[in-house]
Amino acid sequence: MRLASPWTPRLTETKGPPCQRLVAALAEDIASGALPGGARLPPHRDLAYRLGIGLGTVTKAYGILERRGLVHSVRGRGMFVTGLPPRPAGIIDLSINTPPQVLSDRLLAATLTRLARRLDAGTFGAYASAAGSHAHRARMTHWLGLQRLEVTPDRVLLCNGAQHALAVAFAVACPRDAAILTESITYPGAIALARQNGHALTGLAMDDQGLLPEALERAVRSRAAEMSARVLYVTPTLQNPTAATMGLARRQDIVRLCRAHDVLIIEDDVYSIFAPPDLPPLATLAPERTLYVGGLSKTLSPGLRIGVLAVPEALVGSALSALQATSSMASPVTSMMMEEWLTDGTAGSVAASICLEARKRCDLARTLLPSGRVSASAAGFHLWLPMPVTEAENVARRAAERGVIVPSPTMFLVDPDATQSGVRLSLGGPPIGALERALPLVGQLLAPGDVQEQSGFARL
């Protein structure tokens, strides 16, 4: 006699076709443990009837979950949950900004098995174009289109991760004596890259939407004579570390100013999957002056080291030269894995699950941290708690003493002498149970008088 499935059928409340909503609901319940490893899924026809959807929709959804390794079929018995591998207990690390783990060993093994059938010694032992094969660039171009960026394959370069793409963008846009304008609190990898290359960084004031247009205009006007090149490095969506996202009007203001003052833009869009559908990248609003940096490590998995740089047509030649100076080509195996996942729908399914899981973790943080500390619009997998540098350092030190690791507040500062910073909490890496232990500990270290609204970092 077959065991009944313990799952209560549902579709997520998100927008999208029934198949996508069914996949998301099952993936979410598997990740949370509501559907444990070994649990049986409802039979295809029974689930279709109970949800009022087509039998083909259920079959397609189960197929997507099986490709991801979350479920597996047993001949004659049905479909069962494979589950995610347990994670070791110990120190809770909230310092590394990694997406929630929604991949499985089974998915990776199946993907590598299929790649082994396709990859021959001749292909593996040959050099491809430094920018990536045309087929791989075309597939990436299609993915960028889903992220609201329309670009042709000849303007796309594949790199060894987004950090590599950022390094190439800096090499193209920034002469040796260029001063780079950016947010006053920004991505540490960009700060390190600029300093390594001898570029001076100028931090600009921010509010809860990120970079302030008036701060950009003041900087360009006041420093026009001493700036041999005008370059802006900016992260409009889910800014790291503040998690600020620019609205459409703010994006349009930034583009207008950059056009008026001939400023090149380096747009960091590694968190593109979290952008609302009505928010285009700056590269869409100003394709003639924007170098667009993206990648798959924050949207799919850190192990998928594929970055992308989309450049204006006039800069393709110089971008290719800079790329060739730093790398012969992206890994052929990683590129083939990217192609497979972007083609068979795995990438879209994984990205949707990451968004759902990130939203759940933000909701958890709202309940476990002091009221007002987490923005109502927070949707990614990192949060920002603004506070003075000295207090943030104290929180980081005391949290470490209790087994919770958060990054140093000074690593995000363009101006090392700045007095305002904050604590970034990366929610993607630890399992939910660890977050349930860590977040109250962090909350206890925040003095009641220090609690600020998310807008508390205005004009930093």
Coordinates of N, CA and C in Angstrom, one line a residue, residues 234-401:
V234 N 28.6 52.6 -9.3 CA 27.4 52.7 -8.6 C 26.6 51.3 -8.6
T235 N 25.9 51.0 -7.6 CA 25.1 49.8 -7.5 C 23.7 50.2 -7.3
P236 N 22.8 50.3 -8.3 CA 21.5 50.8 -8.1 C 20.5 49.9 -7.5
T237 N 20.8 48.5 -7.6 CA 19.9 47.5 -7.0 C 20.5 46.8 -5.9
L238 N 19.9 46.8 -4.7 CA 20.4 46.1 -3.5 C 21.8 46.4 -3.3
Q239 N 22.1 47.7 -3.1 CA 23.5 48.2 -2.9 C 24.1 47.5 -1.8
N240 N 25.4 47.1 -2.0 CA 26.2 46.4 -1.0 C 27.1 47.4 -0.3
P241 N 26.9 47.7 1.0 CA 26.2 46.9 2.0 C 24.9 47.4 2.4
T242 N 24.4 48.6 2.0 CA 23.3 49.2 2.6 C 21.9 48.6 2.1
A243 N 21.9 47.8 1.1 CA 20.7 47.2 0.6 C 19.7 48.2 0.0
A244 N 20.2 49.4 -0.3 CA 19.3 50.4 -0.9 C 19.1 50.1 -2.4
T245 N 17.9 50.4 -2.9 CA 17.6 50.3 -4.3 C 17.0 51.6 -4.8
M246 N 17.5 52.0 -5.9 CA 17.1 53.3 -6.5 C 15.7 53.1 -7.2
G247 N 14.8 54.0 -7.0 CA 13.6 54.1 -7.8 C 13.9 54.6 -9.2
L248 N 12.8 54.5 -10.0 CA 13.0 54.9 -11.4 C 13.4 56.3 -11.6
A249 N 12.8 57.2 -10.8 CA 13.1 58.7 -11.0 C 14.5 58.9 -10.6
R250 N 15.0 58.2 -9.5 CA 16.4 58.4 -9.1 C 17.4 57.9 -10.2
R251 N 17.0 56.8 -10.8 CA 17.9 56.3 -11.9 C 17.9 57.3 -13.1
Q252 N 16.8 57.8 -13.4 CA 16.7 58.8 -14.5 C 17.5 60.0 -14.2
D253 N 17.5 60.5 -12.9 CA 18.2 61.7 -12.5 C 19.8 61.4 -12.6
I254 N 20.2 60.2 -12.2 CA 21.6 59.9 -12.3 C 22.1 59.9 -13.7
V255 N 21.3 59.3 -14.6 CA 21.6 59.2 -16.0 C 21.6 60.6 -16.6
R256 N 20.7 61.4 -16.3 CA 20.6 62.8 -16.8 C 21.9 63.6 -16.5
L257 N 22.3 63.5 -15.2 CA 23.5 64.2 -14.8 C 24.8 63.6 -15.5
C258 N 24.9 62.3 -15.6 CA 26.0 61.7 -16.3 C 26.1 62.1 -17.7
R259 N 25.0 62.2 -18.4 CA 25.0 62.7 -19.8 C 25.4 64.2 -19.8
A260 N 24.9 65.0 -18.9 CA 25.2 66.4 -19.0 C 26.6 66.7 -18.7
H261 N 27.3 65.9 -17.9 CA 28.7 66.2 -17.5 C 29.6 65.1 -18.1
D262 N 29.2 64.4 -19.0 CA 30.0 63.4 -19.7 C 30.7 62.4 -18.7
V263 N 29.9 61.8 -17.9 CA 30.4 60.9 -16.9 C 30.2 59.4 -17.4
L264 N 31.2 58.6 -17.4 CA 31.1 57.2 -17.7 C 30.5 56.5 -16.5
I265 N 29.6 55.5 -16.7 CA 29.0 54.8 -15.5 C 29.5 53.4 -15.5
I266 N 30.0 52.9 -14.4 CA 30.2 51.4 -14.2 C 29.1 51.0 -13.2
E267 N 28.2 50.2 -13.8 CA 27.0 49.8 -13.0 C 27.2 48.3 -12.5
D268 N 27.2 48.2 -11.2 CA 27.3 46.8 -10.6 C 25.9 46.3 -10.4
D269 N 25.5 45.2 -11.1 CA 24.2 44.7 -11.1 C 24.1 43.2 -10.7
V270 N 25.0 42.8 -9.8 CA 25.1 41.4 -9.5 C 23.8 40.9 -8.8
Y271 N 23.0 41.8 -8.2 CA 21.8 41.4 -7.5 C 20.5 41.7 -8.4
S272 N 20.7 41.5 -9.7 CA 19.7 41.9 -10.7 C 18.3 41.2 -10.4
I273 N 18.4 39.9 -10.0 CA 17.2 39.2 -9.8 C 16.2 39.7 -8.8
F274 N 16.7 40.6 -7.9 CA 15.9 41.2 -6.9 C 15.3 42.5 -7.3
A275 N 15.6 43.0 -8.5 CA 15.0 44.3 -8.9 C 13.6 44.1 -9.3
P276 N 12.7 45.0 -8.9 CA 11.3 45.0 -9.4 C 11.3 45.1 -10.9
P277 N 10.3 44.5 -11.6 CA 10.2 44.4 -13.0 C 10.1 45.8 -13.7
D278 N 9.7 46.8 -13.0 CA 9.6 48.1 -13.7 C 10.9 49.0 -13.5
L279 N 12.0 48.4 -13.0 CA 13.2 49.2 -12.7 C 14.3 48.7 -13.7
P280 N 14.5 49.4 -14.8 CA 15.5 49.1 -15.7 C 16.9 49.4 -15.2
P281 N 17.9 48.6 -15.6 CA 19.3 48.9 -15.3 C 19.7 50.3 -15.9
L282 N 20.7 50.9 -15.3 CA 21.2 52.2 -15.9 C 21.7 51.9 -17.3
A283 N 22.2 50.7 -17.6 CA 22.7 50.4 -18.9 C 21.6 50.4 -20.0
T284 N 20.4 50.2 -19.5 CA 19.2 50.3 -20.5 C 18.9 51.8 -20.7
L285 N 19.0 52.6 -19.6 CA 18.6 54.0 -19.8 C 19.7 54.8 -20.5
A286 N 21.0 54.3 -20.3 CA 22.1 55.1 -20.9 C 23.1 54.1 -21.5
P287 N 22.7 53.3 -22.6 CA 23.6 52.3 -23.1 C 24.9 52.8 -23.7
E288 N 24.9 54.1 -24.1 CA 26.1 54.6 -24.8 C 27.2 55.0 -23.8
R289 N 26.9 55.0 -22.5 CA 28.0 55.4 -21.5 C 28.1 54.5 -20.3
T290 N 27.4 53.3 -20.3 CA 27.4 52.5 -19.2 C 28.1 51.1 -19.4
L291 N 29.0 50.8 -18.5 CA 29.7 49.5 -18.5 C 29.0 48.7 -17.5
Y292 N 28.3 47.6 -17.9 CA 27.4 46.9 -17.0 C 28.1 45.6 -16.5
V293 N 28.2 45.5 -15.2 CA 28.8 44.3 -14.6 C 27.8 43.4 -13.9
G294 N 27.8 42.1 -14.3 CA 26.9 41.2 -13.7 C 27.6 39.8 -13.5
G295 N 26.8 38.9 -13.1 CA 27.4 37.5 -12.8 C 26.4 36.6 -12.3
L296 N 26.8 35.4 -12.1 CA 25.8 34.3 -11.7 C 26.1 33.8 -10.2
S297 N 27.2 34.3 -9.6 CA 27.5 33.7 -8.3 C 26.5 34.2 -7.2
K298 N 25.9 35.4 -7.4 CA 25.0 35.9 -6.4 C 23.5 35.5 -6.7
T299 N 23.3 35.1 -8.0 CA 22.0 34.8 -8.4 C 21.7 33.3 -8.5
L300 N 22.8 32.5 -8.6 CA 22.6 31.0 -8.7 C 23.5 30.3 -7.7
S301 N 24.8 30.4 -7.8 CA 25.7 29.7 -6.8 C 27.1 30.3 -6.9
P302 N 27.8 30.5 -5.8 CA 29.1 31.0 -5.8 C 30.1 30.2 -6.6
G303 N 29.8 28.9 -6.8 CA 30.7 28.0 -7.5 C 30.6 28.2 -9.1
L304 N 29.6 28.9 -9.5 CA 29.4 29.2 -10.9 C 30.1 30.5 -11.3
R305 N 31.4 30.4 -11.5 CA 32.3 31.6 -11.6 C 32.2 32.1 -13.1
I306 N 31.0 32.7 -13.4 CA 30.9 33.3 -14.7 C 30.4 34.8 -14.4
G307 N 31.3 35.7 -14.8 CA 30.9 37.1 -14.8 C 30.6 37.6 -16.2
V308 N 29.9 38.7 -16.3 CA 29.6 39.3 -17.6 C 29.8 40.8 -17.6
L309 N 30.4 41.3 -18.7 CA 30.6 42.7 -18.8 C 30.0 43.1 -20.2
A310 N 29.0 44.0 -20.1 CA 28.3 44.5 -21.3 C 28.8 46.0 -21.5
V311 N 29.3 46.3 -22.6 CA 29.9 47.6 -22.8 C 29.3 48.3 -24.0
P312 N 29.4 49.7 -24.0 CA 29.0 50.4 -25.2 C 29.7 50.0 -26.4
E313 N 29.1 50.1 -27.6 CA 29.8 49.6 -28.8 C 31.2 50.2 -29.0
A314 N 31.3 51.5 -28.7 CA 32.6 52.2 -28.9 C 33.7 51.7 -28.0
L315 N 33.4 50.9 -27.0 CA 34.4 50.5 -26.0 C 34.7 49.0 -26.1
V316 N 34.1 48.3 -27.1 CA 34.2 46.9 -27.2 C 35.7 46.5 -27.4
G317 N 36.4 47.2 -28.3 CA 37.8 46.9 -28.6 C 38.7 47.1 -27.4
S318 N 38.6 48.2 -26.7 CA 39.4 48.4 -25.5 C 39.0 47.4 -24.4
A319 N 37.7 47.0 -24.3 CA 37.3 46.0 -23.3 C 37.9 44.7 -23.6
L320 N 37.9 44.3 -24.8 CA 38.5 43.0 -25.2 C 40.0 43.0 -25.0
S321 N 40.7 44.1 -25.2 CA 42.1 44.2 -24.9 C 42.4 44.0 -23.4
A322 N 41.6 44.7 -22.6 CA 41.8 44.6 -21.1 C 41.5 43.2 -20.7
L323 N 40.5 42.6 -21.3 CA 40.1 41.2 -20.9 C 41.3 40.2 -21.3
Q324 N 41.8 40.4 -22.4 CA 42.9 39.5 -22.9 C 44.2 39.7 -22.0
A325 N 44.3 40.9 -21.4 CA 45.5 41.1 -20.6 C 45.4 40.5 -19.2
T326 N 44.2 40.0 -18.9 CA 44.0 39.5 -17.5 C 43.5 38.0 -17.5
S327 N 43.1 37.5 -18.7 CA 42.6 36.1 -18.8 C 42.5 35.7 -20.2
S328 N 42.9 34.4 -20.4 CA 42.9 33.8 -21.8 C 41.4 33.6 -22.2
M329 N 40.6 33.1 -21.2 CA 39.2 32.7 -21.5 C 38.6 32.3 -20.2
A330 N 37.3 32.4 -20.2 CA 36.5 31.8 -19.1 C 36.6 30.3 -19.1
S331 N 36.5 29.6 -18.0 CA 36.6 28.1 -17.9 C 35.5 27.5 -18.9
P332 N 36.0 26.6 -19.8 CA 35.0 26.0 -20.7 C 34.0 25.1 -20.0
V333 N 34.4 24.4 -18.9 CA 33.5 23.6 -18.2 C 32.4 24.4 -17.5
T334 N 32.8 25.5 -16.8 CA 31.9 26.4 -16.2 C 31.0 27.1 -17.2
S335 N 31.5 27.4 -18.4 CA 30.7 28.0 -19.4 C 29.6 27.1 -19.9
M336 N 30.0 25.8 -20.1 CA 29.1 24.8 -20.5 C 28.0 24.6 -19.5
M337 N 28.4 24.6 -18.2 CA 27.4 24.4 -17.1 C 26.4 25.6 -17.2
M338 N 26.9 26.8 -17.3 CA 26.1 28.0 -17.5 C 25.1 27.8 -18.6
E339 N 25.6 27.4 -19.8 CA 24.8 27.3 -20.9 C 23.6 26.3 -20.7
E340 N 24.0 25.1 -20.0 CA 23.0 24.1 -19.8 C 21.9 24.6 -18.9
W341 N 22.3 25.3 -17.8 CA 21.3 25.8 -16.8 C 20.4 26.9 -17.4
L342 N 21.1 27.8 -18.2 CA 20.3 28.8 -18.8 C 19.3 28.3 -19.9
T343 N 19.7 27.2 -20.5 CA 18.9 26.6 -21.6 C 17.7 25.8 -21.0
D344 N 18.0 24.9 -20.0 CA 16.9 24.0 -19.6 C 16.0 24.5 -18.5
G345 N 16.2 25.8 -18.1 CA 15.3 26.4 -17.2 C 15.7 26.3 -15.7
T346 N 16.8 25.6 -15.5 CA 17.3 25.4 -14.1 C 17.7 26.8 -13.5
A347 N 18.3 27.7 -14.3 CA 18.7 29.0 -13.8 C 17.5 29.8 -13.3
G348 N 16.5 29.8 -14.1 CA 15.3 30.6 -13.7 C 14.6 30.0 -12.5
S349 N 14.6 28.7 -12.4 CA 14.0 28.1 -11.3 C 14.8 28.3 -10.0
V350 N 16.1 28.2 -10.1 CA 16.9 28.4 -8.9 C 16.9 29.9 -8.5
A351 N 16.9 30.8 -9.4 CA 16.8 32.2 -9.1 C 15.5 32.5 -8.4
A352 N 14.4 32.0 -8.9 CA 13.1 32.2 -8.2 C 13.1 31.7 -6.8
S353 N 13.7 30.5 -6.6 CA 13.7 29.9 -5.2 C 14.6 30.8 -4.3
I354 N 15.7 31.3 -4.8 CA 16.6 32.2 -4.0 C 15.8 33.4 -3.6
C355 N 15.1 34.0 -4.5 CA 14.3 35.2 -4.2 C 13.3 34.9 -3.1
L356 N 12.6 33.8 -3.2 CA 11.6 33.4 -2.2 C 12.3 33.2 -0.8
E357 N 13.4 32.4 -0.9 CA 14.1 32.1 0.4 C 14.6 33.4 1.0
A358 N 15.2 34.3 0.2 CA 15.7 35.6 0.7 C 14.6 36.4 1.4
R359 N 13.4 36.4 0.7 CA 12.3 37.2 1.3 C 11.9 36.6 2.7
K360 N 11.9 35.2 2.7 CA 11.5 34.6 4.0 C 12.5 35.0 5.1
R361 N 13.8 35.0 4.7 CA 14.8 35.4 5.7 C 14.7 36.8 6.2
C362 N 14.4 37.7 5.2 CA 14.2 39.1 5.6 C 13.0 39.2 6.6
D363 N 11.9 38.5 6.3 CA 10.8 38.5 7.2 C 11.1 38.0 8.6
L364 N 12.0 37.0 8.6 CA 12.4 36.5 9.9 C 13.2 37.5 10.7
A365 N 14.1 38.2 9.9 CA 14.9 39.3 10.6 C 14.0 40.4 11.1
R366 N 12.9 40.7 10.5 CA 12.0 41.7 11.0 C 11.4 41.3 12.3
T367 N 11.2 40.1 12.5 CA 10.5 39.6 13.7 C 11.6 39.5 14.8
L368 N 12.8 39.2 14.5 CA 13.8 38.9 15.6 C 14.7 40.1 15.9
L369 N 14.8 41.1 15.1 CA 15.6 42.3 15.4 C 14.7 43.4 15.9
P370 N 15.2 44.4 16.6 CA 14.4 45.5 17.2 C 13.6 46.2 16.1
S371 N 12.4 46.6 16.5 CA 11.5 47.2 15.5 C 12.1 48.4 14.8
G372 N 11.9 48.5 13.5 CA 12.4 49.6 12.7 C 13.8 49.4 12.1
R373 N 14.5 48.3 12.5 CA 15.8 48.1 12.0 C 15.9 47.6 10.6
V374 N 14.9 46.9 10.2 CA 14.8 46.3 8.9 C 13.8 47.0 8.0
S375 N 14.2 47.5 6.9 CA 13.4 48.2 6.0 C 12.2 47.3 5.5
A376 N 11.0 47.8 5.4 CA 9.9 47.1 4.9 C 10.1 46.6 3.5
S377 N 11.0 47.2 2.7 CA 11.2 46.9 1.3 C 12.4 45.9 1.1
A378 N 13.0 45.5 2.2 CA 14.2 44.6 2.1 C 13.8 43.3 1.5
A379 N 14.5 42.9 0.4 CA 14.1 41.7 -0.3 C 15.3 40.8 -0.7
G380 N 16.5 41.2 -0.4 CA 17.7 40.4 -0.8 C 18.2 39.6 0.4
F381 N 19.5 39.2 0.3 CA 20.0 38.3 1.4 C 21.0 39.0 2.2
H382 N 21.0 40.4 2.2 CA 21.8 41.1 3.2 C 21.0 42.3 3.7
L383 N 21.3 42.6 5.0 CA 20.6 43.8 5.6 C 21.7 44.7 6.2
W384 N 21.3 46.0 6.4 CA 22.2 47.0 6.9 C 21.6 47.6 8.1
L385 N 22.4 47.7 9.2 CA 22.0 48.3 10.4 C 22.9 49.6 10.6
P386 N 22.4 50.8 10.2 CA 23.3 51.9 10.2 C 23.5 52.4 11.7
M387 N 24.8 52.8 11.9 CA 25.2 53.3 13.3 C 26.5 53.9 13.2
P388 N 27.0 54.7 14.2 CA 28.3 55.2 14.2 C 29.4 54.1 14.1
V389 N 30.6 54.4 13.5 CA 31.6 53.4 13.4 C 32.0 52.7 14.7
T390 N 32.2 53.6 15.7 CA 32.6 53.0 17.0 C 31.6 52.0 17.6
E391 N 30.3 52.3 17.4 CA 29.3 51.4 17.9 C 29.2 50.1 17.1
A392 N 29.4 50.3 15.8 CA 29.4 49.1 14.9 C 30.5 48.2 15.2
E393 N 31.7 48.8 15.5 CA 32.9 48.0 15.9 C 32.6 47.2 17.2
N394 N 31.9 47.9 18.1 CA 31.6 47.3 19.4 C 30.6 46.1 19.2
V395 N 29.6 46.3 18.3 CA 28.7 45.2 18.0 C 29.4 44.0 17.4
A396 N 30.3 44.3 16.4 CA 31.0 43.2 15.7 C 31.9 42.4 16.7
R397 N 32.5 43.2 17.6 CA 33.4 42.5 18.6 C 32.6 41.6 19.6
R398 N 31.5 42.2 20.1 CA 30.7 41.5 21.1 C 30.0 40.3 20.4
A399 N 29.6 40.5 19.2 CA 28.9 39.4 18.5 C 29.9 38.2 18.3
A400 N 31.1 38.5 17.9 CA 32.1 37.5 17.7 C 32.4 36.7 19.0
E401 N 32.3 37.4 20.1 CA 32.5 36.7 21.4 C 31.4 35.7 21.7

